[in-house]
PDB file of C-alpha atoms in Angstrom:
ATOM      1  CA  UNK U   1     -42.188  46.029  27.956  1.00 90.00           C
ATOM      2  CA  UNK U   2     -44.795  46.655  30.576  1.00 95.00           C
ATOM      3  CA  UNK U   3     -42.733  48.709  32.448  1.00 95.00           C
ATOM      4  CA  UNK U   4     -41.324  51.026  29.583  1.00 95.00           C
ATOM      5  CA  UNK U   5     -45.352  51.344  28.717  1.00 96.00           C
ATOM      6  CA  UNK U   6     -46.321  52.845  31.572  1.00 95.00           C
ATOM      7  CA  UNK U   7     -43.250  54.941  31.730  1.00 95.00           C
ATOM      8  CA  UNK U   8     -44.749  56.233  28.019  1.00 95.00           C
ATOM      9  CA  UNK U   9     -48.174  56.733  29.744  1.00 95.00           C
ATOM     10  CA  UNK U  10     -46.661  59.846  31.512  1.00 93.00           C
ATOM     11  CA  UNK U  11     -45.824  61.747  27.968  1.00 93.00           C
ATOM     12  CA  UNK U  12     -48.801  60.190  26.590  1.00 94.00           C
ATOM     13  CA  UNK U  13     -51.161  62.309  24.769  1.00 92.00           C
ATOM     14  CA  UNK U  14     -53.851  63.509  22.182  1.00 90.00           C
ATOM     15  CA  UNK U  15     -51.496  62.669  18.752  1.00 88.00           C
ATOM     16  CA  UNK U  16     -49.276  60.152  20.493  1.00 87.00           C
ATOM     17  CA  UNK U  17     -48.361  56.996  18.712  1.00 89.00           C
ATOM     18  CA  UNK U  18     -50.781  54.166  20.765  1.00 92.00           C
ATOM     19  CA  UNK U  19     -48.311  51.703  20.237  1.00 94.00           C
ATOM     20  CA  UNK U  20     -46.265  52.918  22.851  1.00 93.00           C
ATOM     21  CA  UNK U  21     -49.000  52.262  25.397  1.00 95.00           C
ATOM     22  CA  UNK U  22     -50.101  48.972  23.256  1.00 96.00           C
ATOM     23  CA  UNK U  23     -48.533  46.382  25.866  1.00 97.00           C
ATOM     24  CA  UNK U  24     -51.200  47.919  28.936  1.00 97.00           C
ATOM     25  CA  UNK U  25     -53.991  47.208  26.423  1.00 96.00           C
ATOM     26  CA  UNK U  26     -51.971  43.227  26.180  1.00 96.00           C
ATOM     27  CA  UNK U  27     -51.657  43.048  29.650  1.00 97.00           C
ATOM     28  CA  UNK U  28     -55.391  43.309  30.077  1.00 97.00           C
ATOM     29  CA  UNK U  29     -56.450  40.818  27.948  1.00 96.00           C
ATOM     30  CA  UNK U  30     -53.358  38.693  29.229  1.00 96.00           C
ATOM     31  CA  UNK U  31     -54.178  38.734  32.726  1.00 95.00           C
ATOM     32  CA  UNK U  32     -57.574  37.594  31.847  1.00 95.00           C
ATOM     33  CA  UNK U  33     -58.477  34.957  34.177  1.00 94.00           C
ATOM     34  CA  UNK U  34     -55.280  35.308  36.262  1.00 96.00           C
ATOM     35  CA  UNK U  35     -56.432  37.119  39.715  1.00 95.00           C
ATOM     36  CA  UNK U  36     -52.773  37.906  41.100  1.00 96.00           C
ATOM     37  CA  UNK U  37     -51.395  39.640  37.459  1.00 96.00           C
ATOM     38  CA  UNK U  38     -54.360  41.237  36.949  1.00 96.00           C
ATOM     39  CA  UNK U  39     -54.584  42.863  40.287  1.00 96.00           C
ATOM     40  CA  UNK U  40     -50.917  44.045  40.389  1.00 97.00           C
ATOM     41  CA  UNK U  41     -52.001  45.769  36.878  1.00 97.00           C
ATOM     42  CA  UNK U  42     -55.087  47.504  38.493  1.00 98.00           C
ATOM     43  CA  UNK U  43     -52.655  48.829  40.992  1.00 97.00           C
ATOM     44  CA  UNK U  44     -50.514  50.247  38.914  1.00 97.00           C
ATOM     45  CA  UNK U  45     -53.412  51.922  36.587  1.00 97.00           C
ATOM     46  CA  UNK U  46     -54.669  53.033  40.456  1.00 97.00           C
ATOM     47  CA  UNK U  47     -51.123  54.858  40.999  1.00 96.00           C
ATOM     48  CA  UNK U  48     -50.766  56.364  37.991  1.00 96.00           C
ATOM     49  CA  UNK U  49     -54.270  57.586  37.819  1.00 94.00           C
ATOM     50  CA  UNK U  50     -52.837  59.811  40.396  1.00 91.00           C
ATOM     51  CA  UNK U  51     -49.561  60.710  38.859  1.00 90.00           C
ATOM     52  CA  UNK U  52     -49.667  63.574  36.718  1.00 91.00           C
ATOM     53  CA  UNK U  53     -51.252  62.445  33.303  1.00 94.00           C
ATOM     54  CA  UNK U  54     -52.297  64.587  30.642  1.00 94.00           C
ATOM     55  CA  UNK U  55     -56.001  64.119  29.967  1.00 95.00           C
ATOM     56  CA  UNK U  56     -56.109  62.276  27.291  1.00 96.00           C
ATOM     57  CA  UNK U  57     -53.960  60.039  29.117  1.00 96.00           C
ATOM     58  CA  UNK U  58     -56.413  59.760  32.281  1.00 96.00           C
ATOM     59  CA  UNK U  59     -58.735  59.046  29.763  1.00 96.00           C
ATOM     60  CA  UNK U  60     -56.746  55.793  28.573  1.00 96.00           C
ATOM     61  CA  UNK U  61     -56.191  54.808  32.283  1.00 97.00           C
ATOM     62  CA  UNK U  62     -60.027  54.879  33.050  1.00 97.00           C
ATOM     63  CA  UNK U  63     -61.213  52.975  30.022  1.00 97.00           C
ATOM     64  CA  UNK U  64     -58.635  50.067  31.400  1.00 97.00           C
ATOM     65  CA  UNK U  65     -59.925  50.146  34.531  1.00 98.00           C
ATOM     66  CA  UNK U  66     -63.767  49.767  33.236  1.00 97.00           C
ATOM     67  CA  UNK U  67     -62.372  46.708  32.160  1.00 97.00           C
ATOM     68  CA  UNK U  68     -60.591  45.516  34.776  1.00 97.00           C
ATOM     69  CA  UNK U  69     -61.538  47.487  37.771  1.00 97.00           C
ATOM     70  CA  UNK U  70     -62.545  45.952  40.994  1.00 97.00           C
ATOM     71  CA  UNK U  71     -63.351  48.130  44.587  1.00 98.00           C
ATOM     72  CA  UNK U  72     -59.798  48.941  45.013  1.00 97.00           C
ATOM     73  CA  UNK U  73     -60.066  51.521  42.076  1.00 98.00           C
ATOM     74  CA  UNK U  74     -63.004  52.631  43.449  1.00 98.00           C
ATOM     75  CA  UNK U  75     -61.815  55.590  45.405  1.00 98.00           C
ATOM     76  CA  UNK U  76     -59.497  56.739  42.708  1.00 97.00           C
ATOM     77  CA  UNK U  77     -62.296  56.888  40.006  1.00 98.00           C
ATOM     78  CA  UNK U  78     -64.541  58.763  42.757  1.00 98.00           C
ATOM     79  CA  UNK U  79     -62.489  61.141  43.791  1.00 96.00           C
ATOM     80  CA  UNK U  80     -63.136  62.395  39.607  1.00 96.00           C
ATOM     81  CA  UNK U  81     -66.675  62.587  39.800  1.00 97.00           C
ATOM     82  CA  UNK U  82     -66.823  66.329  41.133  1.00 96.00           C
ATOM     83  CA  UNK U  83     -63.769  67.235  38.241  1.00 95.00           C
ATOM     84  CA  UNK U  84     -65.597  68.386  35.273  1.00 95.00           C
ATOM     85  CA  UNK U  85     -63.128  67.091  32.585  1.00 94.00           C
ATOM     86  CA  UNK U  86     -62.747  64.103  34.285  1.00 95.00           C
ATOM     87  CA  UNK U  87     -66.516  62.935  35.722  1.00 97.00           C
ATOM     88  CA  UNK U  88     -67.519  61.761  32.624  1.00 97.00           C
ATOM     89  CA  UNK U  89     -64.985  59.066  32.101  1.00 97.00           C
ATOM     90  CA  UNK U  90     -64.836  58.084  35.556  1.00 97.00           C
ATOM     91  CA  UNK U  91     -68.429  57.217  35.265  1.00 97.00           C
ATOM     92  CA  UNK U  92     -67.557  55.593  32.196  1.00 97.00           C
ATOM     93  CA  UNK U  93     -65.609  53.410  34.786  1.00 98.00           C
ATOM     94  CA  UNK U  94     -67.685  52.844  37.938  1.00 98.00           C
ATOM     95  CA  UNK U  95     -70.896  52.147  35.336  1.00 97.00           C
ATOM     96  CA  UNK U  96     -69.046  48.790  33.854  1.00 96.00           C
ATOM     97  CA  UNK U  97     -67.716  47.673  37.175  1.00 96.00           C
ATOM     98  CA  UNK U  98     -69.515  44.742  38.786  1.00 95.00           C
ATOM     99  CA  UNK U  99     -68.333  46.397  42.276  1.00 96.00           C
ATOM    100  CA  UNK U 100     -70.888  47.042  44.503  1.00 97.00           C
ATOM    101  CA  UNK U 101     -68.670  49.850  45.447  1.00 98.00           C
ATOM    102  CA  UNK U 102     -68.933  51.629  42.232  1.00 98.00           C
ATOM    103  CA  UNK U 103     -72.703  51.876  42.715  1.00 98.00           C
ATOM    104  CA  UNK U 104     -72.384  53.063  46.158  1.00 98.00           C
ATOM    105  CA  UNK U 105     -69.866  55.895  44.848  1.00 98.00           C
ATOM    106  CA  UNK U 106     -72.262  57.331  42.280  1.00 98.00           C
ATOM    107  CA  UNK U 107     -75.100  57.223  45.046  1.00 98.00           C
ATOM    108  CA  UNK U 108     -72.953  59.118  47.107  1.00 98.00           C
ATOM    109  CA  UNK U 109     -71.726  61.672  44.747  1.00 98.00           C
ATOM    110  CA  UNK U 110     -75.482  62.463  43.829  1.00 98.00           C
ATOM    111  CA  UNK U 111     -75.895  64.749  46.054  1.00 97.00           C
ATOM    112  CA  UNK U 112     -72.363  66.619  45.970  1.00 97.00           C
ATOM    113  CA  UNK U 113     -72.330  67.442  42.317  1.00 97.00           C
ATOM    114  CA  UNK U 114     -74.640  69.679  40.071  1.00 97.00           C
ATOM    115  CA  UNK U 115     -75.952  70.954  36.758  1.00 97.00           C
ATOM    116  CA  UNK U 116     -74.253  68.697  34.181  1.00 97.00           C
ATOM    117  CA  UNK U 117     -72.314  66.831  36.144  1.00 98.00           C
ATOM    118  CA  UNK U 118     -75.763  65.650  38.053  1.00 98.00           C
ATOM    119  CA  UNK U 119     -77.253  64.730  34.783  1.00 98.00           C
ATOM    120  CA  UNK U 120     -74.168  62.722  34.295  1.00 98.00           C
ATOM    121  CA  UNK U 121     -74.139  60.889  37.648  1.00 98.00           C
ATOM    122  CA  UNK U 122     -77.813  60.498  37.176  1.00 98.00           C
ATOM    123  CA  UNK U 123     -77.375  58.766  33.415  1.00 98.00           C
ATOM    124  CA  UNK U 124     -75.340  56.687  35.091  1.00 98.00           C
ATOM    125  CA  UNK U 125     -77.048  55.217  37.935  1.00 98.00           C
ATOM    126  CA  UNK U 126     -79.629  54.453  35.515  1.00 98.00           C
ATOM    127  CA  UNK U 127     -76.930  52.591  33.348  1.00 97.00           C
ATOM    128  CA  UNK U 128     -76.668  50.575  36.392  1.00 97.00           C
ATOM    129  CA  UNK U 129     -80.286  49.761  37.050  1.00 97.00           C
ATOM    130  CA  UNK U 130     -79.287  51.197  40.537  1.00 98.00           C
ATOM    131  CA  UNK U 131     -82.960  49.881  42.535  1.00 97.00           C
ATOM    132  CA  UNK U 132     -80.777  51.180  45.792  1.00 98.00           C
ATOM    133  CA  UNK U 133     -80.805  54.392  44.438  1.00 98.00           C
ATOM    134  CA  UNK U 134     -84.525  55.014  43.266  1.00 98.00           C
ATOM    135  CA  UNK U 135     -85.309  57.036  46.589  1.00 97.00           C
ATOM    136  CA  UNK U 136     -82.496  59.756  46.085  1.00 97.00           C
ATOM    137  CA  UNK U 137     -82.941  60.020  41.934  1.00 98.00           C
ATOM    138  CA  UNK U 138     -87.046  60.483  43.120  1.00 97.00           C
ATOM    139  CA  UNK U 139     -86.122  63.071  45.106  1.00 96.00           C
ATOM    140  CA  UNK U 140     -85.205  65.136  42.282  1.00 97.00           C
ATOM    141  CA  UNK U 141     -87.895  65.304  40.227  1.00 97.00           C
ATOM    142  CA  UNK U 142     -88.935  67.350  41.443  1.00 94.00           C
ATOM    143  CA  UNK U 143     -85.551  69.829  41.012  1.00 95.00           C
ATOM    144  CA  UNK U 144     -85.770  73.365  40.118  1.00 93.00           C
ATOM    145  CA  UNK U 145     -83.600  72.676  37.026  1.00 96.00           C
ATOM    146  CA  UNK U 146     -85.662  70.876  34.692  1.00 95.00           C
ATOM    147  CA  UNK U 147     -82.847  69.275  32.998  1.00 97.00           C
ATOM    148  CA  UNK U 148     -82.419  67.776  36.158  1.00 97.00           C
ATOM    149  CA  UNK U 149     -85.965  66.333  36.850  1.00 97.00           C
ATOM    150  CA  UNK U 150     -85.754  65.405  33.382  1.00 97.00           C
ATOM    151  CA  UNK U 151     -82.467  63.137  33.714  1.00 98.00           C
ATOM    152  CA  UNK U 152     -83.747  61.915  37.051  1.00 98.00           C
ATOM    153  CA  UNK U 153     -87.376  60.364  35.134  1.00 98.00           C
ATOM    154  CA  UNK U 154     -85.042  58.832  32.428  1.00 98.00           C
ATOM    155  CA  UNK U 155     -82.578  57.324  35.497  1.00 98.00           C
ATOM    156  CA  UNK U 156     -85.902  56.056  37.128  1.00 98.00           C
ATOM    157  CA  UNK U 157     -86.766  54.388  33.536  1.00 98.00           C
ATOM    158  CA  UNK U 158     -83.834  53.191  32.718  1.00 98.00           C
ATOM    159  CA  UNK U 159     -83.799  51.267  36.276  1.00 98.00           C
ATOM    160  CA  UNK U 160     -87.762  50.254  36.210  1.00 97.00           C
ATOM    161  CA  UNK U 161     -89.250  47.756  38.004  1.00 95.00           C
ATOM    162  CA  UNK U 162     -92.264  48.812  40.273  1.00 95.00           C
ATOM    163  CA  UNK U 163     -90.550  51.164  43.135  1.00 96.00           C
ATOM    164  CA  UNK U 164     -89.571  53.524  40.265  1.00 97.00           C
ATOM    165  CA  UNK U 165     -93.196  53.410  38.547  1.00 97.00           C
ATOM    166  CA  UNK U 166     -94.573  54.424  41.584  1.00 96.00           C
ATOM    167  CA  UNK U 167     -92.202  56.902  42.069  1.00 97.00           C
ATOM    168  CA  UNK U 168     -93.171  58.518  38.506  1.00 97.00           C
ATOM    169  CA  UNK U 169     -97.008  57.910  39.537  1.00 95.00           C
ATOM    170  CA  UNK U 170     -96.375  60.146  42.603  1.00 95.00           C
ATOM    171  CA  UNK U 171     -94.007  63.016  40.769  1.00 94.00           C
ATOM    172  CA  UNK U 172     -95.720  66.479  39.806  1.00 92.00           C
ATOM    173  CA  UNK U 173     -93.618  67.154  36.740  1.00 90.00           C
ATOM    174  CA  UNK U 174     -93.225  70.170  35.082  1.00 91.00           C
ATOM    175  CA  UNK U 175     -94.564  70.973  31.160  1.00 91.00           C
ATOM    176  CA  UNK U 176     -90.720  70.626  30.405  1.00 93.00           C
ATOM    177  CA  UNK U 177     -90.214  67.359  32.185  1.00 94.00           C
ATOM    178  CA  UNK U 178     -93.631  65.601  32.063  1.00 95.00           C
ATOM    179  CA  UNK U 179     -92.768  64.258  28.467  1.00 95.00           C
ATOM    180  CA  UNK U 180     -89.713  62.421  30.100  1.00 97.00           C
ATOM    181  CA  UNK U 181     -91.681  61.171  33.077  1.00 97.00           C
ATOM    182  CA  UNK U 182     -94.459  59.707  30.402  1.00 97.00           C
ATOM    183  CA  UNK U 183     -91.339  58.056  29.007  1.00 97.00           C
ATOM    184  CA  UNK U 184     -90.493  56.874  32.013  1.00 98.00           C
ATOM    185  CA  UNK U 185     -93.423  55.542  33.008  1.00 98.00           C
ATOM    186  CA  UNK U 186     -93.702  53.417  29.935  1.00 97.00           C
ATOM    187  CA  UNK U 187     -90.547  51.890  30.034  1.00 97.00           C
ATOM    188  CA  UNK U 188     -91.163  50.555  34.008  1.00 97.00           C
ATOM    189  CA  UNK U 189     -94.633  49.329  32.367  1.00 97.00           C
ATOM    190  CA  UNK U 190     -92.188  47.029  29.395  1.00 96.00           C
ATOM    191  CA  UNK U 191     -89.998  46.699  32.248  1.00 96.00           C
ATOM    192  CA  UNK U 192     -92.818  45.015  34.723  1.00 96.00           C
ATOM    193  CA  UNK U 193     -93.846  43.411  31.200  1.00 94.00           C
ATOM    194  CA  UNK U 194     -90.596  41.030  31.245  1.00 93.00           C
ATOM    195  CA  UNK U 195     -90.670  40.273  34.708  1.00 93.00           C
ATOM    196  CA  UNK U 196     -94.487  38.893  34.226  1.00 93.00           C
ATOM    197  CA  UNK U 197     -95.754  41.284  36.597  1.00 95.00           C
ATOM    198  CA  UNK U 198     -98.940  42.608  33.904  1.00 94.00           C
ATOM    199  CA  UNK U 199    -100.577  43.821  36.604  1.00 93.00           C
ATOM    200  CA  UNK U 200     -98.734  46.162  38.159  1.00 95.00           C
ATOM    201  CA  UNK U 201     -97.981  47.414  33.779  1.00 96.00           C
ATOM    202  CA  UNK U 202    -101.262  46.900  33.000  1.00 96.00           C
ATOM    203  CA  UNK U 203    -101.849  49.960  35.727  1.00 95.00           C
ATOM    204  CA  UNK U 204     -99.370  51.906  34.197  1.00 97.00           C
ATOM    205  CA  UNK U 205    -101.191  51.407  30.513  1.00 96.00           C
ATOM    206  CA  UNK U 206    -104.553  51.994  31.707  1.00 96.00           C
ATOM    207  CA  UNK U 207    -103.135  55.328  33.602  1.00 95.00           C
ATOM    208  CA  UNK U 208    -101.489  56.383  30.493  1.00 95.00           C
ATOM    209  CA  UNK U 209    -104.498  55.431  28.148  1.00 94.00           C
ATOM    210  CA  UNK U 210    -106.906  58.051  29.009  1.00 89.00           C
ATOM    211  CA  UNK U 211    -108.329  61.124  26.661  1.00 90.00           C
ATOM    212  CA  UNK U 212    -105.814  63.858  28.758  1.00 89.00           C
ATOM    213  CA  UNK U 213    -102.895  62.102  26.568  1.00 91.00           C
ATOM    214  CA  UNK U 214    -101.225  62.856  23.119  1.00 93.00           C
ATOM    215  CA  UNK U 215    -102.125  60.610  20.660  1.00 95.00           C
ATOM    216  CA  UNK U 216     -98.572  58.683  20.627  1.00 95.00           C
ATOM    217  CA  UNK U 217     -99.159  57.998  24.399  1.00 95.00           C
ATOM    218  CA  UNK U 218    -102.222  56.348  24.179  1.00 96.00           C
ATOM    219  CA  UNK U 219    -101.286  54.225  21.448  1.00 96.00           C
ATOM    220  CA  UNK U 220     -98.265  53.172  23.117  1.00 96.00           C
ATOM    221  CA  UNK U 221    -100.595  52.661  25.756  1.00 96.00           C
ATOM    222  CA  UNK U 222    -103.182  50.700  24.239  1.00 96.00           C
ATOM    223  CA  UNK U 223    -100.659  48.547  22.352  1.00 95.00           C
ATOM    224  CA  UNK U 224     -99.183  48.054  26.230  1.00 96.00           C
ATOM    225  CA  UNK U 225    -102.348  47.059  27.405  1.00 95.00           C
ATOM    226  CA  UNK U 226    -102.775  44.398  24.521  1.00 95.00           C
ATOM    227  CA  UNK U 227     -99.525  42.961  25.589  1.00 94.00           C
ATOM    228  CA  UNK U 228    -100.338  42.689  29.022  1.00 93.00           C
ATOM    229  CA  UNK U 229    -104.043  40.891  28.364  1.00 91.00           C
ATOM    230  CA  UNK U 230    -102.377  38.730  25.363  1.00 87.00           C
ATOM    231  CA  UNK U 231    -100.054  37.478  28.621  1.00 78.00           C
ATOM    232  CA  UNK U 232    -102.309  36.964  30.955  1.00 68.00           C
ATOM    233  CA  UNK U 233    -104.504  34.896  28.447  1.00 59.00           C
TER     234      UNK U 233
END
């Protein structure tokens, strides 16, 4: 049955009855724990990833291989990144995969891609709380395209930790993006929060706290700073 379902993924699309493609979506949760079976499956997504697929059929094949996915469907899913009706659900992919790999192929596509598809690729190293990455995403907000610098301060928020808060501490934002790095900055400060480090987010409160803010930012601020001294009490 496997075999006549993957035959059915190459006529497969938008309107087609799923339960010709149902026994790929058994495999996966049959090979479960079983390295061989579920590797020969991965290779066969792999291939016909590169077969000709309609999209909605590419589509399918990605959201298996976010499930199942290893560094040997790596190159397939990064080749996609560039294609813009296919980036965003190859980064649906490479963001759920435990690979190493898949981190490095986002980080490497940062730099190749742009406008939307860089917002993408930048939303999704920050689904990844991609700490190797925090130097290139820093490096952009600073971008000409505000919707850029923007998606770059909510990557380097969604990562936090203190390499990214600095990172925000150093940027120059412009009016359009400095709401998103204030953002930003808060959520390394709760992120610094969980990993006991008050200090280093009680800096980030106190620098947020100050007179020059909108009123939501300093309470968030203050209510930060309360957290942090109720802590280290």
């Amino acid at each position: 049955m496997l075999d006549e379902a993957f035959e059915a993924l190459k006529k497969f699309d938008w309107g087609t009855d799923v339960a010709a493609v149902a026994p790929i979506d058994d495999a996966v949760a049959a090979t479960h724990g079983q390295a061989d079976a579920r590797r020969d499956l991965e290779q066969r997504l792999v291939a016909a990833l590169g077969g000709k697929l309609s999209r909605d059929a590419q589509d399918y094949v990605c959201r298996k291989l976010a499930i199942i996915g290893t560094a040997a469907a790596v190159p397939a899913l990064a080749s996609r990144l560039g294609a813009p009706h296919h980036s965003h659900m190859a980064r649906f992919a490479l963001e759920r995969m435990p690979a190493p790999e898949a981190a490095q192929a986002l980080r490497d596509a940062l730099p190749k891609v742009t406008g939307d598809l860089k917002i993408g690729v930048l939303s999704s190293i920050g689904a990844r709380r991609d700490k190797a990455a925090i130097a290139a995403v820093s490096g952009l907000l600073s971008d000409n395209d505000p919707s850029i610098a923007t998606a770059a301060a909510h990557a380097l928020g969604a990562i936090g930790g203190a390499k990214s808060a600095q990172a925000l501490a150093a940027a120059r934002p412009s009016k359009s993006s400095k709401p998103a790095v204030i953002d930003a900055q808060l959520a390394c400060a709760e992120s610094l929060l969980a990993e006991k480090n008050e200090a280093e987010a009680m800096k980030i409160y106190q620098s947020l706290a100050g007179d020059h803010q909108g009123r939501l930012v300093r309470l968030a601020a203050t209510r930060g700073m309360l957290a942090c001294a109720s802590k280290q009490g």
